[in-house]
Coordinates of C-alpha atoms in Angstrom, one line a residue:
Chain O
V1 CA -5.4 -22.8 -5.3
T2 CA -9.0 -22.0 -6.0
T3 CA -9.9 -19.8 -8.9
L4 CA -12.8 -17.6 -9.8
S5 CA -13.4 -19.8 -12.9
T6 CA -15.3 -22.2 -10.6
V7 CA -18.1 -19.6 -10.3
P8 CA -20.8 -20.3 -13.0
E9 CA -20.7 -16.9 -14.5
A10 CA -23.9 -17.1 -16.7
A11 CA -26.1 -18.5 -13.9
S12 CA -24.8 -16.0 -11.3
R13 CA -25.3 -13.0 -13.6
S14 CA -29.0 -13.6 -14.3
P15 CA -31.2 -11.0 -12.5
K16 CA -32.3 -13.6 -9.9
G17 CA -28.8 -15.0 -9.6
E18 CA -27.3 -11.5 -9.2
Q19 CA -29.8 -10.8 -6.4
T20 CA -28.8 -13.9 -4.6
R21 CA -25.1 -13.2 -5.1
Q22 CA -25.5 -9.7 -3.6
A23 CA -27.5 -11.1 -0.7
I24 CA -24.7 -13.5 0.1
V25 CA -22.0 -10.8 -0.2
A26 CA -24.1 -8.4 2.1
A27 CA -24.6 -11.2 4.7
A28 CA -20.9 -12.0 4.6
L29 CA -19.9 -8.4 5.1
D30 CA -22.3 -8.1 8.1
L31 CA -20.8 -11.2 9.7
F32 CA -17.2 -10.3 8.9
R33 CA -17.8 -6.9 10.5
A34 CA -19.5 -8.3 13.6
G35 CA -17.3 -11.4 14.3
G36 CA -14.2 -11.0 12.2
Y37 CA -13.2 -12.7 9.0
D38 CA -11.4 -15.7 10.5
R39 CA -14.3 -16.8 12.8
T40 CA -17.1 -16.4 10.2
T41 CA -18.1 -19.7 8.5
M42 CA -19.7 -20.2 5.1
R43 CA -22.6 -21.9 7.0
A44 CA -23.2 -18.8 9.0
I45 CA -23.1 -16.7 5.9
A46 CA -25.6 -19.0 4.1
D47 CA -27.9 -18.9 7.1
A48 CA -27.8 -15.1 7.3
A49 CA -28.4 -14.8 3.6
G50 CA -31.4 -17.2 3.8
V51 CA -29.9 -19.7 1.3
S52 CA -28.7 -23.3 1.6
L53 CA -25.0 -24.0 2.2
G54 CA -24.9 -25.7 -1.2
N55 CA -26.4 -22.6 -2.8
A56 CA -23.8 -20.4 -1.1
Y57 CA -21.0 -22.6 -2.4
Y58 CA -22.6 -22.6 -5.8
Y59 CA -21.9 -18.8 -6.1
F60 CA -18.7 -18.6 -4.0
G61 CA -16.1 -21.3 -3.8
S62 CA -14.9 -20.0 -0.5
K63 CA -14.8 -17.0 1.9
E64 CA -11.9 -15.7 -0.1
H65 CA -14.1 -15.5 -3.2
L66 CA -16.6 -13.4 -1.1
V67 CA -13.9 -10.9 -0.3
Q68 CA -12.9 -10.7 -4.0
A69 CA -16.6 -10.0 -4.8
F70 CA -16.5 -7.3 -2.2
Y71 CA -13.4 -5.8 -3.7
D72 CA -15.1 -5.9 -7.1
R73 CA -18.2 -4.2 -5.7
V74 CA -16.2 -1.4 -4.1
Q75 CA -14.4 -1.0 -7.4
V76 CA -17.6 -0.6 -9.4
E77 CA -19.0 1.8 -6.8
H78 CA -15.8 3.8 -6.9
A79 CA -15.8 4.1 -10.7
A80 CA -19.4 5.3 -10.6
A81 CA -18.8 7.8 -7.9
A82 CA -15.8 9.2 -9.8
E83 CA -17.7 9.8 -13.0
E84 CA -19.0 13.2 -12.1
V85 CA -15.6 14.8 -11.3
L86 CA -13.9 13.1 -14.3
S87 CA -16.6 14.5 -16.7
R88 CA -16.2 18.0 -15.2
E89 CA -12.5 18.6 -14.5
T90 CA -9.5 18.6 -16.8
A91 CA -6.8 19.8 -14.3
F92 CA -4.8 16.8 -13.2
A93 CA -4.8 17.7 -9.5
A94 CA -8.6 18.2 -9.4
R95 CA -9.2 14.9 -11.2
L96 CA -6.8 13.0 -8.9
A97 CA -8.2 14.6 -5.7
G98 CA -11.8 14.0 -6.9
V99 CA -11.1 10.3 -7.5
L100 CA -9.3 9.7 -4.2
D101 CA -12.1 11.5 -2.3
A102 CA -14.7 9.5 -4.2
W103 CA -13.2 6.4 -2.8
V104 CA -13.3 7.7 0.8
N105 CA -17.0 8.4 0.3
V106 CA -17.8 5.0 -1.2
A107 CA -15.7 3.1 1.4
A108 CA -17.1 5.0 4.5
P109 CA -19.7 2.3 5.3
Y110 CA -17.0 -0.4 5.4
H111 CA -14.6 1.5 7.6
A112 CA -15.3 -0.5 10.8
F113 CA -15.0 -3.7 8.8
A114 CA -11.8 -2.6 7.2
G115 CA -10.1 -2.1 10.6
K116 CA -10.9 -5.7 11.6
F117 CA -10.1 -7.1 8.2
F118 CA -6.8 -5.3 7.7
K119 CA -4.7 -8.1 9.2
N120 CA -5.9 -10.5 6.5
A121 CA -5.4 -8.2 3.6
A122 CA -2.0 -6.8 4.8
E123 CA -0.2 -10.1 4.7
P124 CA 1.7 -9.9 1.4
T125 CA 1.4 -13.6 0.6
S126 CA -2.4 -13.7 1.3
P127 CA -4.8 -14.1 -1.7
L128 CA -6.7 -11.2 0.0
S129 CA -3.8 -8.8 -0.4
P130 CA -4.6 -6.1 -3.0
F131 CA -1.2 -7.0 -4.6
S132 CA -2.1 -10.8 -5.0
Q133 CA -2.7 -12.7 -8.1
E134 CA -6.3 -13.4 -6.9
S135 CA -7.0 -9.6 -6.6
Q136 CA -5.8 -9.0 -10.1
G137 CA -9.3 -8.2 -11.4
A138 CA -10.2 -5.5 -8.9
R139 CA -6.6 -4.1 -9.1
A140 CA -6.7 -3.9 -12.9
A141 CA -10.1 -2.1 -12.8
S142 CA -8.7 0.4 -10.2
V143 CA -5.5 1.0 -12.2
S144 CA -7.6 1.7 -15.3
L145 CA -9.6 4.3 -13.3
F146 CA -6.3 6.1 -12.6
A147 CA -5.4 5.8 -16.3
T148 CA -8.6 7.7 -17.0
V149 CA -7.6 10.4 -14.4
L150 CA -4.5 10.9 -16.5
D151 CA -6.0 10.5 -20.0
G152 CA -8.5 13.3 -19.7
S153 CA -6.1 15.6 -17.9
D154 CA -3.7 18.5 -18.8
L155 CA -0.7 16.6 -17.4
K156 CA 2.2 16.0 -19.8
L157 CA 4.8 13.4 -19.0
T158 CA 7.7 11.7 -20.7
P159 CA 6.5 8.5 -22.5
A160 CA 8.4 6.1 -20.1
L161 CA 6.8 7.7 -17.0
R162 CA 3.4 8.1 -18.8
A163 CA 3.2 4.3 -19.2
E164 CA 3.9 3.6 -15.5
M165 CA 1.9 6.5 -14.1
P166 CA -1.5 4.8 -13.7
E167 CA 0.1 2.1 -11.5
L168 CA 2.0 4.7 -9.5
L169 CA -1.2 6.6 -8.9
W170 CA -2.8 3.3 -7.8
L171 CA 0.1 2.8 -5.3
M172 CA -0.6 6.3 -4.0
H173 CA -4.2 5.3 -3.6
M174 CA -3.1 2.2 -1.7
G175 CA -1.1 4.5 0.6
V176 CA -4.2 6.6 1.2
V177 CA -6.2 3.4 1.9
L178 CA -3.6 2.3 4.4
F179 CA -3.9 5.7 6.2
W180 CA -7.7 5.5 6.1
V181 CA -7.7 2.1 7.7
H182 CA -6.0 3.6 10.7
D183 CA -7.9 6.9 10.6
S184 CA -10.3 7.1 13.6
S185 CA -11.2 10.7 13.0
P186 CA -15.0 11.4 12.5
G187 CA -16.0 10.7 8.9
Q188 CA -12.3 9.9 8.2
R189 CA -11.6 13.6 8.1
R190 CA -7.9 13.2 8.4
T191 CA -7.8 11.1 5.3
R192 CA -9.5 13.8 3.4
V193 CA -7.0 16.4 4.7
L194 CA -4.1 14.0 3.6
V195 CA -5.6 13.8 0.1
A196 CA -5.9 17.6 -0.1
Q197 CA -2.3 18.1 1.0
A198 CA -0.7 15.3 -1.0
V199 CA -2.3 15.8 -4.3
P200 CA -0.8 19.3 -5.1
L201 CA 2.7 17.9 -4.2
V202 CA 2.2 14.9 -6.6
D203 CA 1.0 17.3 -9.2
K204 CA 4.1 19.5 -8.9
L205 CA 6.5 16.5 -8.7
A206 CA 4.9 15.0 -11.8
R207 CA 5.2 18.2 -13.8
M208 CA 8.8 18.5 -12.7
T209 CA 9.8 15.2 -14.3
R210 CA 9.8 16.9 -17.7
L211 CA 12.6 19.4 -16.7
P212 CA 15.8 18.6 -18.6
V213 CA 17.8 18.0 -15.4
V214 CA 15.2 15.6 -13.9
R215 CA 14.1 13.7 -17.0
G216 CA 17.1 11.5 -17.4
V217 CA 17.1 10.2 -13.9
V218 CA 13.3 9.6 -14.1
N219 CA 13.7 7.6 -17.3
D220 CA 16.5 5.6 -15.6
L221 CA 14.3 4.9 -12.6
V222 CA 11.4 3.7 -14.8
A223 CA 13.8 1.4 -16.7
L224 CA 15.1 0.0 -13.4
V225 CA 11.6 -0.7 -12.1
R226 CA 10.7 -2.4 -15.4
S227 CA 13.7 -4.6 -15.3
L228 CA 12.8 -5.7 -11.7
R229 CA 9.4 -6.8 -12.9
S230 CA 10.6 -9.1 -15.6
Chain G
V1 CA 2.3 -7.5 25.2
T2 CA 5.6 -8.9 26.2
T3 CA 8.7 -6.6 26.5
L4 CA 12.4 -7.2 26.3
S5 CA 12.7 -5.8 29.8
T6 CA 11.8 -9.3 31.1
V7 CA 15.3 -10.4 30.0
P8 CA 17.7 -10.2 33.0
E9 CA 20.3 -8.0 31.2
A10 CA 23.2 -8.3 33.7
A11 CA 23.0 -12.1 34.0
S12 CA 22.6 -12.7 30.3
R13 CA 25.6 -10.4 29.4
S14 CA 28.2 -12.3 31.5
P15 CA 30.6 -14.3 29.4
K16 CA 28.9 -17.6 30.4
G17 CA 25.5 -16.1 30.0
E18 CA 26.3 -14.6 26.7
Q19 CA 27.5 -18.0 25.5
T20 CA 24.3 -19.7 26.6
R21 CA 22.2 -16.9 24.9
Q22 CA 24.1 -17.4 21.6
A23 CA 23.7 -21.2 21.8
I24 CA 19.9 -20.8 22.3
V25 CA 19.7 -18.3 19.4
A26 CA 21.7 -20.6 17.1
A27 CA 19.5 -23.6 18.0
A28 CA 16.4 -21.6 17.4
L29 CA 17.6 -20.4 14.0
D30 CA 18.4 -24.0 13.0
L31 CA 15.0 -25.2 14.0
F32 CA 13.2 -22.2 12.4
R33 CA 15.1 -23.0 9.2
A34 CA 14.3 -26.7 9.3
G35 CA 10.7 -26.7 10.5
G36 CA 9.4 -23.2 10.2
Y37 CA 8.8 -20.6 12.9
D38 CA 5.2 -21.5 13.8
R39 CA 5.9 -25.2 14.4
T40 CA 9.0 -24.8 16.5
T41 CA 8.5 -24.9 20.3
M42 CA 10.6 -23.4 23.0
R43 CA 11.0 -27.0 24.4
A44 CA 12.6 -28.1 21.1
I45 CA 14.8 -25.1 21.1
A46 CA 15.9 -25.7 24.7
D47 CA 16.6 -29.4 23.9
A48 CA 18.7 -28.5 20.8
A49 CA 20.7 -26.0 22.7
G50 CA 21.3 -28.4 25.6
V51 CA 19.7 -26.3 28.2
S52 CA 16.6 -26.8 30.4
L53 CA 13.3 -25.3 29.3
G54 CA 13.4 -23.1 32.4
N55 CA 16.8 -21.9 31.5
A56 CA 15.7 -21.1 27.9
Y57 CA 12.8 -19.0 29.3
Y58 CA 15.2 -17.3 31.7
Y59 CA 17.0 -15.8 28.7
F60 CA 14.1 -15.4 26.3
G61 CA 10.5 -14.8 27.3
S62 CA 9.2 -16.2 24.1
K63 CA 10.0 -17.3 20.5
E64 CA 9.4 -13.7 19.6
H65 CA 12.3 -12.5 21.8
L66 CA 14.5 -15.0 20.0
V67 CA 13.7 -13.4 16.7
Q68 CA 14.4 -10.0 18.1
A69 CA 17.8 -11.3 19.4
F70 CA 18.4 -12.6 15.8
Y71 CA 17.6 -9.1 14.4
D72 CA 20.0 -7.6 16.9
R73 CA 22.7 -10.0 16.0
V74 CA 22.4 -9.4 12.2
Q75 CA 22.4 -5.7 13.0
V76 CA 25.7 -5.9 15.0
E77 CA 27.3 -8.1 12.2
H78 CA 26.1 -5.6 9.6
A79 CA 27.6 -2.6 11.4
A80 CA 30.9 -4.5 11.7
A81 CA 30.9 -5.6 8.1
A82 CA 30.2 -2.0 7.0
E83 CA 33.1 -0.5 8.9
E84 CA 35.8 -1.0 6.3
V85 CA 34.0 0.7 3.4
L86 CA 32.8 3.6 5.7
S87 CA 36.4 4.2 6.9
R88 CA 37.7 4.3 3.3
E89 CA 35.1 6.0 1.1
T90 CA 33.7 9.6 1.3
A91 CA 31.6 9.5 -1.9
F92 CA 27.9 9.1 -0.9
A93 CA 27.1 6.5 -3.6
A94 CA 30.2 4.3 -2.7
R95 CA 29.3 4.4 1.0
L96 CA 25.6 3.6 0.4
A97 CA 26.4 0.7 -2.0
G98 CA 29.1 -0.6 0.4
V99 CA 26.7 -0.7 3.3
L100 CA 23.9 -2.3 1.3
D101 CA 26.2 -4.9 -0.1
A102 CA 27.7 -5.6 3.4
W103 CA 24.2 -6.6 4.5
V104 CA 23.8 -9.0 1.6
N105 CA 27.1 -10.6 2.6
V106 CA 26.2 -10.8 6.3
A107 CA 22.6 -12.1 5.7
A108 CA 23.6 -14.8 3.1
P109 CA 23.7 -17.7 5.6
Y110 CA 20.1 -16.8 6.7
H111 CA 18.7 -16.6 3.2
A112 CA 16.9 -20.0 3.3
F113 CA 15.5 -19.1 6.7
A114 CA 14.3 -15.7 5.6
G115 CA 12.2 -17.2 2.8
K116 CA 10.3 -19.4 5.3
F117 CA 10.2 -16.7 7.9
F118 CA 9.0 -13.9 5.6
K119 CA 5.3 -14.6 6.2
N120 CA 5.7 -13.9 9.9
A121 CA 7.7 -10.7 9.5
A122 CA 5.6 -9.3 6.6
E123 CA 2.4 -9.0 8.5
P124 CA 2.4 -5.3 9.5
T125 CA 0.7 -5.9 12.9
S126 CA 3.1 -8.6 13.9
P127 CA 5.7 -7.8 16.6
L128 CA 8.2 -9.5 14.3
S129 CA 7.7 -6.9 11.5
P130 CA 10.7 -4.6 11.1
F131 CA 8.3 -1.7 11.5
S132 CA 6.9 -2.9 14.9
Q133 CA 7.3 -1.3 18.3
E134 CA 9.1 -4.5 19.4
S135 CA 11.7 -4.2 16.6
Q136 CA 12.5 -0.6 17.6
G137 CA 15.9 -1.5 19.0
A138 CA 17.3 -3.2 15.8
R139 CA 15.6 -0.6 13.6
A140 CA 17.1 2.3 15.5
A141 CA 20.6 0.7 15.2
S142 CA 20.1 0.2 11.5
V143 CA 18.8 3.8 10.9
S144 CA 21.9 5.1 12.8
L145 CA 24.2 3.1 10.5
F146 CA 22.6 4.9 7.6
A147 CA 23.1 8.2 9.4
T148 CA 26.8 7.3 9.4
V149 CA 26.7 6.6 5.7
L150 CA 25.4 10.2 5.3
D151 CA 27.6 11.9 8.0
G152 CA 30.9 10.9 6.5
S153 CA 29.8 11.6 2.9
D154 CA 30.1 14.4 0.4
L155 CA 26.3 14.7 0.0
K156 CA 24.7 18.0 0.7
L157 CA 21.0 18.2 1.4
T158 CA 18.5 20.8 2.6
P159 CA 18.1 20.7 6.4
A160 CA 14.6 19.3 6.3
L161 CA 15.5 16.4 4.0
R162 CA 18.8 15.9 5.8
A163 CA 16.9 15.1 9.0
E164 CA 14.7 12.5 7.3
M165 CA 17.4 11.0 5.1
P166 CA 18.7 8.2 7.4
E167 CA 15.2 6.8 7.8
L168 CA 14.6 7.1 4.0
L169 CA 17.8 5.2 3.4
W170 CA 16.7 2.5 5.8
L171 CA 13.4 2.3 3.9
M172 CA 15.4 1.7 0.7
H173 CA 17.4 -0.9 2.6
M174 CA 14.0 -2.6 3.5
G175 CA 13.1 -2.6 -0.2
V176 CA 16.4 -4.3 -1.0
V177 CA 15.7 -6.8 1.8
L178 CA 12.3 -7.5 0.4
F179 CA 13.8 -8.1 -3.1
W180 CA 16.5 -10.3 -1.5
V181 CA 13.9 -12.5 0.3
H182 CA 12.5 -13.5 -3.1
D183 CA 15.8 -13.6 -4.9
S184 CA 16.6 -17.2 -5.8
S185 CA 19.6 -16.4 -8.0
P186 CA 23.0 -18.0 -6.9
G187 CA 24.6 -16.0 -4.1
Q188 CA 21.7 -13.5 -4.4
R189 CA 23.4 -12.1 -7.4
R190 CA 20.3 -10.3 -8.6
T191 CA 20.1 -8.3 -5.3
R192 CA 23.7 -7.1 -5.8
V193 CA 22.8 -6.0 -9.3
L194 CA 19.8 -4.1 -8.0
V195 CA 22.0 -2.3 -5.4
A196 CA 24.5 -1.4 -8.1
Q197 CA 21.8 0.0 -10.3
A198 CA 19.6 1.7 -7.7
V199 CA 22.4 3.5 -5.8
P200 CA 23.5 5.8 -8.6
L201 CA 19.9 6.9 -9.1
V202 CA 19.3 7.6 -5.5
D203 CA 22.6 9.6 -5.5
K204 CA 21.4 11.7 -8.5
L205 CA 17.9 12.2 -7.1
A206 CA 19.3 13.2 -3.7
R207 CA 21.7 15.8 -5.2
M208 CA 18.8 17.1 -7.4
T209 CA 16.8 18.0 -4.3
R210 CA 19.0 21.1 -3.8
L211 CA 18.0 22.6 -7.2
P212 CA 15.9 25.7 -6.7
V213 CA 12.9 24.3 -8.6
V214 CA 12.9 21.1 -6.7
R215 CA 13.8 22.3 -3.2
G216 CA 10.4 23.8 -2.4
V217 CA 8.4 20.6 -3.3
V218 CA 10.8 18.4 -1.4
N219 CA 10.5 20.6 1.7
D220 CA 6.7 20.5 1.4
L221 CA 6.8 16.7 1.1
V222 CA 9.0 16.3 4.2
A223 CA 6.6 18.6 6.1
L224 CA 3.6 16.5 5.0
V225 CA 5.3 13.2 6.1
R226 CA 6.2 14.8 9.4
S227 CA 2.6 15.9 10.0
L228 CA 1.4 12.4 9.3
R229 CA 3.6 10.9 11.9
S230 CA 2.4 13.1 14.7

């Protein structure tokens, strides 16, 4: 098992180092998109980025690390694109829809790549799965964005559900991403329609969980999910 | 794309043919279990079953067809094992728990195999995925078993949800199967505990969907899911 700790953080985060890192990631994405993930070699990536193979390996221990860097990059772009709506809106539905839409905007340039790459990421035991140990960094950052959606919103929840909600919203986001991967409509229009239709229902369901008749079952469900994790 | 229509149905369903089919499936399962799916060849399966390679291919167009035959077999065994509880109970929760537990009993001999095989079945684009086109036969049979759970039960649902419920119960069953694959407790005891804990919650949630405040959102959700399918 390779780990990201092999990447020399200090060196790679200097302005020059960061520029080289980004050039390598950009070259990798171009090649993954053109020839597929499996058939792209580190040598081809180094060549396309104009660096030596040794230098490419200095920044990224493997192709897998390049994909994790890609996940991290999309995540940073997503958080930046979501800032505007989160500073403006307090209604939960508007915040959630804004953040989900921001991702569709940010991810648009990678749509063709995502279609080819899906097979690699969809395998649950793969380190490239969004659910894997290796993707933990990008996943935690994304979950914390959905925690922000909730924090600044008018939505009130029972404490048990409140604690789980950021991860549940992230799961919803993964559902939208899955739909988006297979969405061949121009500009991924169908994904935007899905977000527009699904968000009001999630909003209503979330508010319903505080009703006396519903609250007990929801708390039991949360307790069951928690016991499964441990 | 290979299809099951290449299997000569009439021949393979004669008593002698059926015996040979079952011998080939049993040999394949033994070898998959011992050496993994990917590394097992049709030749090794034919040898272990004591038939010629040509004869093995006469019954099964590929290793994939053998797995589909395995799915079908588990499905038939599951339906038979569920008969007793379904003829005895009318309470929805008791029927659902009985059918989910029956699967855990029937699948127990394949637990070691399932752990090794999971990687192949978990890949969503694989024909061996329970969600694939190729698995449609076994999936439809399983969904219809969950329709029976519902049909003979005391559970009342709105018409929209009623129509979707057999498939939702099948999805729940898939969740239990996923948990079971990773369950290393003796006799898959933890899976049985999960069923015992989850079923009463599903029962309560299902009954709640008829409450006036909840019904509208549930109908909207069902309509959204339906629109996504088409």
